[in-house]
PDB file of C-alpha atoms in Angstrom:
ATOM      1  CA  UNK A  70      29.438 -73.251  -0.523  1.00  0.00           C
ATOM      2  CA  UNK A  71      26.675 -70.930   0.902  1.00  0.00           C
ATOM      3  CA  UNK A  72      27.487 -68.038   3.418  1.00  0.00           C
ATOM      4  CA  UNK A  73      25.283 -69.891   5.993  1.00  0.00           C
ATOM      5  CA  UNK A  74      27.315 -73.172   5.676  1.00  0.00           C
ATOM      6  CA  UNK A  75      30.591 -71.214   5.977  1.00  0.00           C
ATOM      7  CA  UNK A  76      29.331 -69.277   9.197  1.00  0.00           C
ATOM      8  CA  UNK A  77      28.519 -72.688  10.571  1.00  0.00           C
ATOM      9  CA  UNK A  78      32.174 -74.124   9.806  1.00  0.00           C
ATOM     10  CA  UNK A  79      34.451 -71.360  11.305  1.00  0.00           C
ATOM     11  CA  UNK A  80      31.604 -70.915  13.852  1.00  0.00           C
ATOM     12  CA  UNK A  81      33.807 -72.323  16.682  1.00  0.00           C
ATOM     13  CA  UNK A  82      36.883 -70.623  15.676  1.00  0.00           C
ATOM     14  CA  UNK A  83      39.266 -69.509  18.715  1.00  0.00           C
ATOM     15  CA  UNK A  84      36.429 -69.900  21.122  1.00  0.00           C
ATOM     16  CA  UNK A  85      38.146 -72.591  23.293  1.00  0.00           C
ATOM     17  CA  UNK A  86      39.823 -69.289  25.337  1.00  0.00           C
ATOM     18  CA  UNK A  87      43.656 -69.534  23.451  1.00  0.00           C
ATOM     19  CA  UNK A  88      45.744 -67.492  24.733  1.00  0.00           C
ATOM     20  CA  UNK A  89      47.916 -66.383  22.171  1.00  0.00           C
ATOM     21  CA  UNK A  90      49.760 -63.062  24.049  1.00  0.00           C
ATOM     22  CA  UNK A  91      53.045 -64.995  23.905  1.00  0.00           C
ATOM     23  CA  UNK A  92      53.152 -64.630  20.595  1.00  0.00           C
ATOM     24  CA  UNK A  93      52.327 -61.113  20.734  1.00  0.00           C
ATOM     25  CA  UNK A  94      54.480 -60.524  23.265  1.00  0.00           C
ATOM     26  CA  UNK A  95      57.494 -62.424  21.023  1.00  0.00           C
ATOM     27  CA  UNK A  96      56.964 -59.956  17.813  1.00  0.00           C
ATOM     28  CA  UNK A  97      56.860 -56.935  20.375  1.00  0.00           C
ATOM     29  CA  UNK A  98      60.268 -58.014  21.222  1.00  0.00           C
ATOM     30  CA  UNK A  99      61.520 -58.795  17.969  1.00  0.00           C
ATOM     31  CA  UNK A 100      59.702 -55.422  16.442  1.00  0.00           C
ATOM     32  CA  UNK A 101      62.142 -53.900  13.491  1.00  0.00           C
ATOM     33  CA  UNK A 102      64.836 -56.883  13.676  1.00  0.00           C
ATOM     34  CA  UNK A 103      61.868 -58.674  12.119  1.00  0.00           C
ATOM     35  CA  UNK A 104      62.518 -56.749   8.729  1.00  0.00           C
ATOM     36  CA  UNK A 105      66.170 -57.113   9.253  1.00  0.00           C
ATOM     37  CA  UNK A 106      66.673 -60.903   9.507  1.00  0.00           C
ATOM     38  CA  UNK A 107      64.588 -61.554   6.629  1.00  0.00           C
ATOM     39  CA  UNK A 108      65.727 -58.678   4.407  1.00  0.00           C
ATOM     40  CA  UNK A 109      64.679 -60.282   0.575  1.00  0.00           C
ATOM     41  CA  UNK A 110      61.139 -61.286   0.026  1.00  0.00           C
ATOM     42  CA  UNK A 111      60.909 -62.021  -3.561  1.00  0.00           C
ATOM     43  CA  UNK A 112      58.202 -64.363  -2.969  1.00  0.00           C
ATOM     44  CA  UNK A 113      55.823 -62.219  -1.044  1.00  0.00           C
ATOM     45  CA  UNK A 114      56.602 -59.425  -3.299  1.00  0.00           C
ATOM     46  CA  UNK A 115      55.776 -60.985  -6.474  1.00  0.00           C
ATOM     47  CA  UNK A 116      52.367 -62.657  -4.786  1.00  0.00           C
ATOM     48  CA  UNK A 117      51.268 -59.074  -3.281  1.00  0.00           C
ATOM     49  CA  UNK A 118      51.795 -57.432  -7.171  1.00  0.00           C
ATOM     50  CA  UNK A 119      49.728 -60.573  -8.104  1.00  0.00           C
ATOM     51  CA  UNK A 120      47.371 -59.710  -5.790  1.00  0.00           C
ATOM     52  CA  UNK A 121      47.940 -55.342  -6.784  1.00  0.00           C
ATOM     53  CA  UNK A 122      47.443 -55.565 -10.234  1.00  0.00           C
ATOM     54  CA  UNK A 123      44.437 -58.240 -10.352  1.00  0.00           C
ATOM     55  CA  UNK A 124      42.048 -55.970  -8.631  1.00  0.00           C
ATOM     56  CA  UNK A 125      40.428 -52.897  -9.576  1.00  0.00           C
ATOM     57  CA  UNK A 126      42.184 -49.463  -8.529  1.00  0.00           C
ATOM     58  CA  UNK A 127      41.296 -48.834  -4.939  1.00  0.00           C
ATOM     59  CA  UNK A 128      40.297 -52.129  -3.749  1.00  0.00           C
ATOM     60  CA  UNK A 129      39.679 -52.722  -0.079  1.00  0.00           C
ATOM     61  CA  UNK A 130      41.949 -55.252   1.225  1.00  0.00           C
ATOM     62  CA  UNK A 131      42.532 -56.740   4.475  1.00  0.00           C
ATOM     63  CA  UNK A 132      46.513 -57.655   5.513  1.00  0.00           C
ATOM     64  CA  UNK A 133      46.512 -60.899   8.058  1.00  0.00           C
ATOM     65  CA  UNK A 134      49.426 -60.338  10.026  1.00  0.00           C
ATOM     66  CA  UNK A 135      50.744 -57.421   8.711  1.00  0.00           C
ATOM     67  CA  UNK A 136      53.418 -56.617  11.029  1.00  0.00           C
ATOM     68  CA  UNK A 137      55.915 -53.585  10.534  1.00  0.00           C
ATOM     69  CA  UNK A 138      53.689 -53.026   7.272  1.00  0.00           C
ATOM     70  CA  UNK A 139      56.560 -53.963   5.074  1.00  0.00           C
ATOM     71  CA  UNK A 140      56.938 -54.578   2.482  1.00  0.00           C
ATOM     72  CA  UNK A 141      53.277 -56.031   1.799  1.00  0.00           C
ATOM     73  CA  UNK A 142      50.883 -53.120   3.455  1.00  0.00           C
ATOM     74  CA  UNK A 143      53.144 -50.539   1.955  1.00  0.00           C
ATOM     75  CA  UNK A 144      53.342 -52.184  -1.541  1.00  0.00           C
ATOM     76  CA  UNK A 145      49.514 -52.151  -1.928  1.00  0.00           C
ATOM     77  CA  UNK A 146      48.881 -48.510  -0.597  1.00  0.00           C
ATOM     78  CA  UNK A 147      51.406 -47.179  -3.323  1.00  0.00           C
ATOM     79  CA  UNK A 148      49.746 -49.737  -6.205  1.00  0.00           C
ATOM     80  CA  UNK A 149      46.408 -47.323  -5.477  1.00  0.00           C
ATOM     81  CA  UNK A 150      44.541 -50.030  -2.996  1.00  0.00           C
ATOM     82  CA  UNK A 151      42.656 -49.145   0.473  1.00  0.00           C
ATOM     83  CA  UNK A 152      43.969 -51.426   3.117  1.00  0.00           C
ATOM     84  CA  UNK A 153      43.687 -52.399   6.439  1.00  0.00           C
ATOM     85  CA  UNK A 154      45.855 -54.200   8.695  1.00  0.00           C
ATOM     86  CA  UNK A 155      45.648 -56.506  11.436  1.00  0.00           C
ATOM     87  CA  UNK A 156      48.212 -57.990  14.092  1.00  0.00           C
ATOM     88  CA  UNK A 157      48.448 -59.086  17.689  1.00  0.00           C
ATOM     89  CA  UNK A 158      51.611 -57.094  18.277  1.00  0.00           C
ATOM     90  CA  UNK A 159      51.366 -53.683  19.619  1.00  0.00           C
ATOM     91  CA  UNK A 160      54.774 -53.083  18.640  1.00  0.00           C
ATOM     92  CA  UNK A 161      54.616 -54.638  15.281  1.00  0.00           C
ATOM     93  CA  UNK A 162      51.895 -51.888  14.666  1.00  0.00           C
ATOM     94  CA  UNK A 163      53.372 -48.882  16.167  1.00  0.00           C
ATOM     95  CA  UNK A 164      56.112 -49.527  13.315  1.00  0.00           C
ATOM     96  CA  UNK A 165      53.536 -50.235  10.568  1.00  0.00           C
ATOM     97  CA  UNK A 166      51.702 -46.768  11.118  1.00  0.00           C
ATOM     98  CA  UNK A 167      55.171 -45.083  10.807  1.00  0.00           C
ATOM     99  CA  UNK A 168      56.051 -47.644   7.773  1.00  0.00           C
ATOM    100  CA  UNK A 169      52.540 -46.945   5.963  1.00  0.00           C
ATOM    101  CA  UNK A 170      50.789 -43.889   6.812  1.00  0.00           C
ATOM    102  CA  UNK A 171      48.552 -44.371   3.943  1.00  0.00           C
ATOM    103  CA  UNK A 172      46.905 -47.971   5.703  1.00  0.00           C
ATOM    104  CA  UNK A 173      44.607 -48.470   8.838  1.00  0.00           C
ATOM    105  CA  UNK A 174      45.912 -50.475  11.359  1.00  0.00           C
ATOM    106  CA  UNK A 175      44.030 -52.212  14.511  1.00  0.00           C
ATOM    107  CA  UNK A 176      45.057 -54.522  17.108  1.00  0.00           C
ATOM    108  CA  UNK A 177      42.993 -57.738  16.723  1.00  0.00           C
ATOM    109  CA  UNK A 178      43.033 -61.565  16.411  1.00  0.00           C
ATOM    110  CA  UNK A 179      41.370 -62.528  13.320  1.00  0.00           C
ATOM    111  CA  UNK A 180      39.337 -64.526  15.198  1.00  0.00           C
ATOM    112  CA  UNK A 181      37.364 -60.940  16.512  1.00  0.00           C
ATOM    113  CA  UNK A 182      36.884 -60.253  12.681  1.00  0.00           C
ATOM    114  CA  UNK A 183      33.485 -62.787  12.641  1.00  0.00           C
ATOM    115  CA  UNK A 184      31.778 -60.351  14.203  1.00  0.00           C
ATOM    116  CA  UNK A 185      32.011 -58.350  10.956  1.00  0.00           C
ATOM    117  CA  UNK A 186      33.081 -55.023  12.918  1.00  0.00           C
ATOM    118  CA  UNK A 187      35.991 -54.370   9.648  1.00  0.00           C
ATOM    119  CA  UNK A 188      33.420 -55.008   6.705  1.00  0.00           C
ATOM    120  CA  UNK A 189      34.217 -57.373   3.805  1.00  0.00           C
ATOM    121  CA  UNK A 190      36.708 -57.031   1.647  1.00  0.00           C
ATOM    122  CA  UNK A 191      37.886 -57.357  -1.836  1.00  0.00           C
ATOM    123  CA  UNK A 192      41.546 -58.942  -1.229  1.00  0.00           C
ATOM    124  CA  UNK A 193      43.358 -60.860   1.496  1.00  0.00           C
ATOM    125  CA  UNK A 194      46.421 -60.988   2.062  1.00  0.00           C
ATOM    126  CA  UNK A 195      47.774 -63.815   4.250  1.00  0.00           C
ATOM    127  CA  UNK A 196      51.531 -64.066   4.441  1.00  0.00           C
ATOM    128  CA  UNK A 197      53.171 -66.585   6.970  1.00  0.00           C
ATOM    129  CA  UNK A 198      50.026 -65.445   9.529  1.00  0.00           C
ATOM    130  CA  UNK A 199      47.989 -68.233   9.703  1.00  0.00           C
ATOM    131  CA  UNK A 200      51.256 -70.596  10.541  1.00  0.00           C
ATOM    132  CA  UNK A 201      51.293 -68.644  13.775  1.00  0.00           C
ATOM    133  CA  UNK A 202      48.008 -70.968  14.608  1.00  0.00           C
ATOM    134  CA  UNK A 203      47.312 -74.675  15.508  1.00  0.00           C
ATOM    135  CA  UNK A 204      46.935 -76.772  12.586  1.00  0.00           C
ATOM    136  CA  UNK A 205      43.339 -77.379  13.724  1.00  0.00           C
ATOM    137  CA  UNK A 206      42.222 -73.700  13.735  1.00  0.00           C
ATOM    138  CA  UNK A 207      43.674 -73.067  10.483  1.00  0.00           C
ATOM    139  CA  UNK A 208      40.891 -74.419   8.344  1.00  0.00           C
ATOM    140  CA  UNK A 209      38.129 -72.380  10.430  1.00  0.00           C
ATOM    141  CA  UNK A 210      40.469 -69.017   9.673  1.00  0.00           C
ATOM    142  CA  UNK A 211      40.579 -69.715   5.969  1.00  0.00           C
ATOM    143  CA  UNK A 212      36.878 -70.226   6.238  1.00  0.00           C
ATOM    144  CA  UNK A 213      36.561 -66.776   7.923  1.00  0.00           C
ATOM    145  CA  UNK A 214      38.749 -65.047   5.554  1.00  0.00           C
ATOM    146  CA  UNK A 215      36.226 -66.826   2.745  1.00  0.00           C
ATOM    147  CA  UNK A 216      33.504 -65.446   4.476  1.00  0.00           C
ATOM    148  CA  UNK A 217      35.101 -61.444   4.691  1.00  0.00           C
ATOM    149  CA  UNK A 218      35.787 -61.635   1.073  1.00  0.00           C
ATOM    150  CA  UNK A 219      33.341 -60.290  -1.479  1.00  0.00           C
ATOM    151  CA  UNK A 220      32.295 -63.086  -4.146  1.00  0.00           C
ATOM    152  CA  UNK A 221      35.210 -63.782  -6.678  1.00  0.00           C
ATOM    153  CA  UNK A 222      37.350 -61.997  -4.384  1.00  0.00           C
ATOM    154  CA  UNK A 223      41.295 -62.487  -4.394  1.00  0.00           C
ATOM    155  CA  UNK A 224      43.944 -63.830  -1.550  1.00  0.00           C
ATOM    156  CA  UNK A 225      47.417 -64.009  -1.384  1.00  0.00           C
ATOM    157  CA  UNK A 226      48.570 -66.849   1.139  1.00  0.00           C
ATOM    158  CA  UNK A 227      51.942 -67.690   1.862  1.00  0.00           C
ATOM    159  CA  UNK A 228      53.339 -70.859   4.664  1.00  0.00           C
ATOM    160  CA  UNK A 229      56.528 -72.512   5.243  1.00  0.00           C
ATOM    161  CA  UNK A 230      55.784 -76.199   3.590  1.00  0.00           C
ATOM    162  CA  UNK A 231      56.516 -78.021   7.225  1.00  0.00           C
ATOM    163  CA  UNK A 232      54.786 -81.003   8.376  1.00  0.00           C
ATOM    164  CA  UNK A 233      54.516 -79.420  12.339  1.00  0.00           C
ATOM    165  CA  UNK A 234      51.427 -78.726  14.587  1.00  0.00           C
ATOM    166  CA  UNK A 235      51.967 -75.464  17.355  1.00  0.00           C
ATOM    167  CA  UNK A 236      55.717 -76.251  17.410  1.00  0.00           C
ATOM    168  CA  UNK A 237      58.035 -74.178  19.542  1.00  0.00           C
ATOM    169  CA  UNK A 238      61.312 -72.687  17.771  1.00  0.00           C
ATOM    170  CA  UNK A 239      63.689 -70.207  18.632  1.00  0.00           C
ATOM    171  CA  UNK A 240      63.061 -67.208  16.673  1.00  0.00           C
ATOM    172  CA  UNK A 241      65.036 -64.179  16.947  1.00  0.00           C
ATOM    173  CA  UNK A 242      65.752 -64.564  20.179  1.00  0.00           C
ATOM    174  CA  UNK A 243      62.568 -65.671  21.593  1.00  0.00           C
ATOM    175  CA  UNK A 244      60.393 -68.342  20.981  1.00  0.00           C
ATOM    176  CA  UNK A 245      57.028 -68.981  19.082  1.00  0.00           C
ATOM    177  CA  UNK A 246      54.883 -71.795  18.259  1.00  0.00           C
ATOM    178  CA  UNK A 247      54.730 -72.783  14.289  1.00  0.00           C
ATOM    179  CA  UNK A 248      52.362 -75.077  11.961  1.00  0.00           C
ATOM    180  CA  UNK A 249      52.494 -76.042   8.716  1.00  0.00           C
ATOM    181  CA  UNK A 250      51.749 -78.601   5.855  1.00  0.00           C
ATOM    182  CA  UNK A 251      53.234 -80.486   2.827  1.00  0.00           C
ATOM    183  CA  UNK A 252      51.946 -79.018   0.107  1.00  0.00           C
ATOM    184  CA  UNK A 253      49.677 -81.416  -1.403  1.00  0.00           C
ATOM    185  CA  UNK A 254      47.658 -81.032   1.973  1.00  0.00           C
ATOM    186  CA  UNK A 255      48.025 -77.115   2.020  1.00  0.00           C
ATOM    187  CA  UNK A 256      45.817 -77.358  -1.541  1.00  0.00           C
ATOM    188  CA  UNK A 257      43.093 -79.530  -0.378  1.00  0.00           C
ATOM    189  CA  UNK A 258      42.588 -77.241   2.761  1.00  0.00           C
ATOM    190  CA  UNK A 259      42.667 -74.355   1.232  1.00  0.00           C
ATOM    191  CA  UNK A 260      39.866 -76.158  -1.079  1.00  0.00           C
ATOM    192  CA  UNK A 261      37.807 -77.495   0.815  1.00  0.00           C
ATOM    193  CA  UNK A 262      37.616 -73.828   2.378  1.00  0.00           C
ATOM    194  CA  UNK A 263      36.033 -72.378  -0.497  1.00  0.00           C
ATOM    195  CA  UNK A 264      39.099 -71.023  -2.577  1.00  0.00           C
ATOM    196  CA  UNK A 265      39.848 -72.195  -6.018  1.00  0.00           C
ATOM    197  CA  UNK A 266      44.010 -71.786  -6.867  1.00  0.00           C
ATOM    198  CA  UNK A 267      44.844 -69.456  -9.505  1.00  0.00           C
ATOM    199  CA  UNK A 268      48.726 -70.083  -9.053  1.00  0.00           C
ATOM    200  CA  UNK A 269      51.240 -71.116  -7.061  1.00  0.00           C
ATOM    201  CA  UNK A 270      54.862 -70.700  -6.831  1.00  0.00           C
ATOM    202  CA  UNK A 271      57.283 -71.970  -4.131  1.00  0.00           C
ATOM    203  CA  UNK A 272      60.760 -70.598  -2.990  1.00  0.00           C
ATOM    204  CA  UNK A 273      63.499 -71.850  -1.266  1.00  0.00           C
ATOM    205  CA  UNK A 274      64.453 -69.082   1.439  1.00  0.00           C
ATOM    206  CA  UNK A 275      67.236 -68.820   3.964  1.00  0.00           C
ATOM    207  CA  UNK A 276      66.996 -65.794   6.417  1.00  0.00           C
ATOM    208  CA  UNK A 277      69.772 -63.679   7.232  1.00  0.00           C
ATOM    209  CA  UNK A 278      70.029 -64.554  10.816  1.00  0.00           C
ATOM    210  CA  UNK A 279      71.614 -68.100  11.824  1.00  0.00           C
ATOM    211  CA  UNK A 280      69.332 -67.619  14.651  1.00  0.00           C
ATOM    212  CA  UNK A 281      66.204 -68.693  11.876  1.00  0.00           C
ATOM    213  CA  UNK A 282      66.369 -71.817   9.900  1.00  0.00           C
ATOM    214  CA  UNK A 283      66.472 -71.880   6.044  1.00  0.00           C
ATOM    215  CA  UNK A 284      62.853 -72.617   4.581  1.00  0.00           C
ATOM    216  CA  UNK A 285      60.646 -73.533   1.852  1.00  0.00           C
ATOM    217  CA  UNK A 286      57.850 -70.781   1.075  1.00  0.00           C
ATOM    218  CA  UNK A 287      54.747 -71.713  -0.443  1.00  0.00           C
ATOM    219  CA  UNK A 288      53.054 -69.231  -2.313  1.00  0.00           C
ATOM    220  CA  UNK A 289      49.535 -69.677  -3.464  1.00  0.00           C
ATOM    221  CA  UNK A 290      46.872 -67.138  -5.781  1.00  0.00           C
ATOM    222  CA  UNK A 291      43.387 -67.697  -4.554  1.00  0.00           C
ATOM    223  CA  UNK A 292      39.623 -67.011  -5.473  1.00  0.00           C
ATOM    224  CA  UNK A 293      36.381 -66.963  -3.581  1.00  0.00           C
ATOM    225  CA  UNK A 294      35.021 -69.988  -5.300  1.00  0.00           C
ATOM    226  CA  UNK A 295      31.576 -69.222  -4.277  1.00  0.00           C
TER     227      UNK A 295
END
């Protein structure tokens, strides 16, 4: 897939004027009780060493999402990585720069990222950010994120395995809007964006708070196909 082809296919991305400051304004709310209700992260730990140790010492890498900074931001500063971190929430940051000292952090929608104002990037990581979308924006994203990555670059993705388009649920107190897909589906997006799968791993997951329902966490190792 040529860089000219992908430009053209996330070329629309998040221009219909979405307003997504609810969200924001949901994980500024929630801030550190984020970390608290969902306290073991097995999954997303073993799929950010994946992504650690398969790249060279002091690879750039760009965190989707990256919240309070834990444990994903923090885990790749200490395995010797450069990373920078993105999120909507203001408050989710403020904690991340106290979390992770060693990472940049900016406020921004990935959308604002096609501009190429960050640079590219040898590694992604994408956990349980690009479920915070529409279903039909998530394709153009994981187009974008092919684009920011340098050829036979590396991403971590994570999603809840859910069958849902931009559907409300209580969370923490608040509410935010959710997607996801059945597996099977998850692969042949994630294909047909440009990313060949390396592994994949799936967990069963139930958060500490009652107030979140238990889930099923898809984990997936991807490459810049081309």
């Amino acid at each position: 897939m040529s860089g000219d082809h992908n430009r053209r296919a996330y070329d629309g991305y998040a221009l219909a004027g979405l307003d997504r400051s609810g969200q924001a304004e949901a994980f500024d709310a929630i801030g550190d009780r984020y970390d608290e209700a969902f306290p073991h992260k097995e999954g997303q730990l073993a799929s950010g060493a994946w992504l650690a140790e398969s790249l060279p010492p002091g690879s750039r890498i760009l965190d989707v999402g990256c919240g309070t900074g834990l444990p994903t931001a923090r885990q790749l500063v200490e395995a010797g990585h450069e990373v920078v971190g993105i999120d909507l929430s203001a408050g989710m940051l403020d904690l991340a720069r106290v979390h992770v000292p060693g990472a940049t952090f900016h406020e921004a929608d990935l959308a604002e990222l096609r501009d190429g104002r960050l640079g590219t990037f040898d590694g992604v990581a994408a956990f349980f950010a690009l479920l915070m979308l529409p279903r039909p924006e998530i394709p153009h994203a994981l187009r974008l994120l092919h684009e920011l990555l340098r050829p036979g670059g590396l991403m971590a993705l994570s999603m809840v395995e859910a069958d849902v388009d931009d559907y409300a649920i209580p969370f923490l107190g608040n509410t935010i809007r959710v997607s996801g897909y059945l597996r099977d589906e998850l692969r042949e997006v994630v294909r047909e964006a440009g990313f060949e799968i390396t592994g994949e791993s799936s967990l069963a997951y139930a958060p500490l708070s009652t107030d979140v329902p238990p889930e099923i966490q898809l984990f997936l190792n991807l490459r810049r196909a081309a």
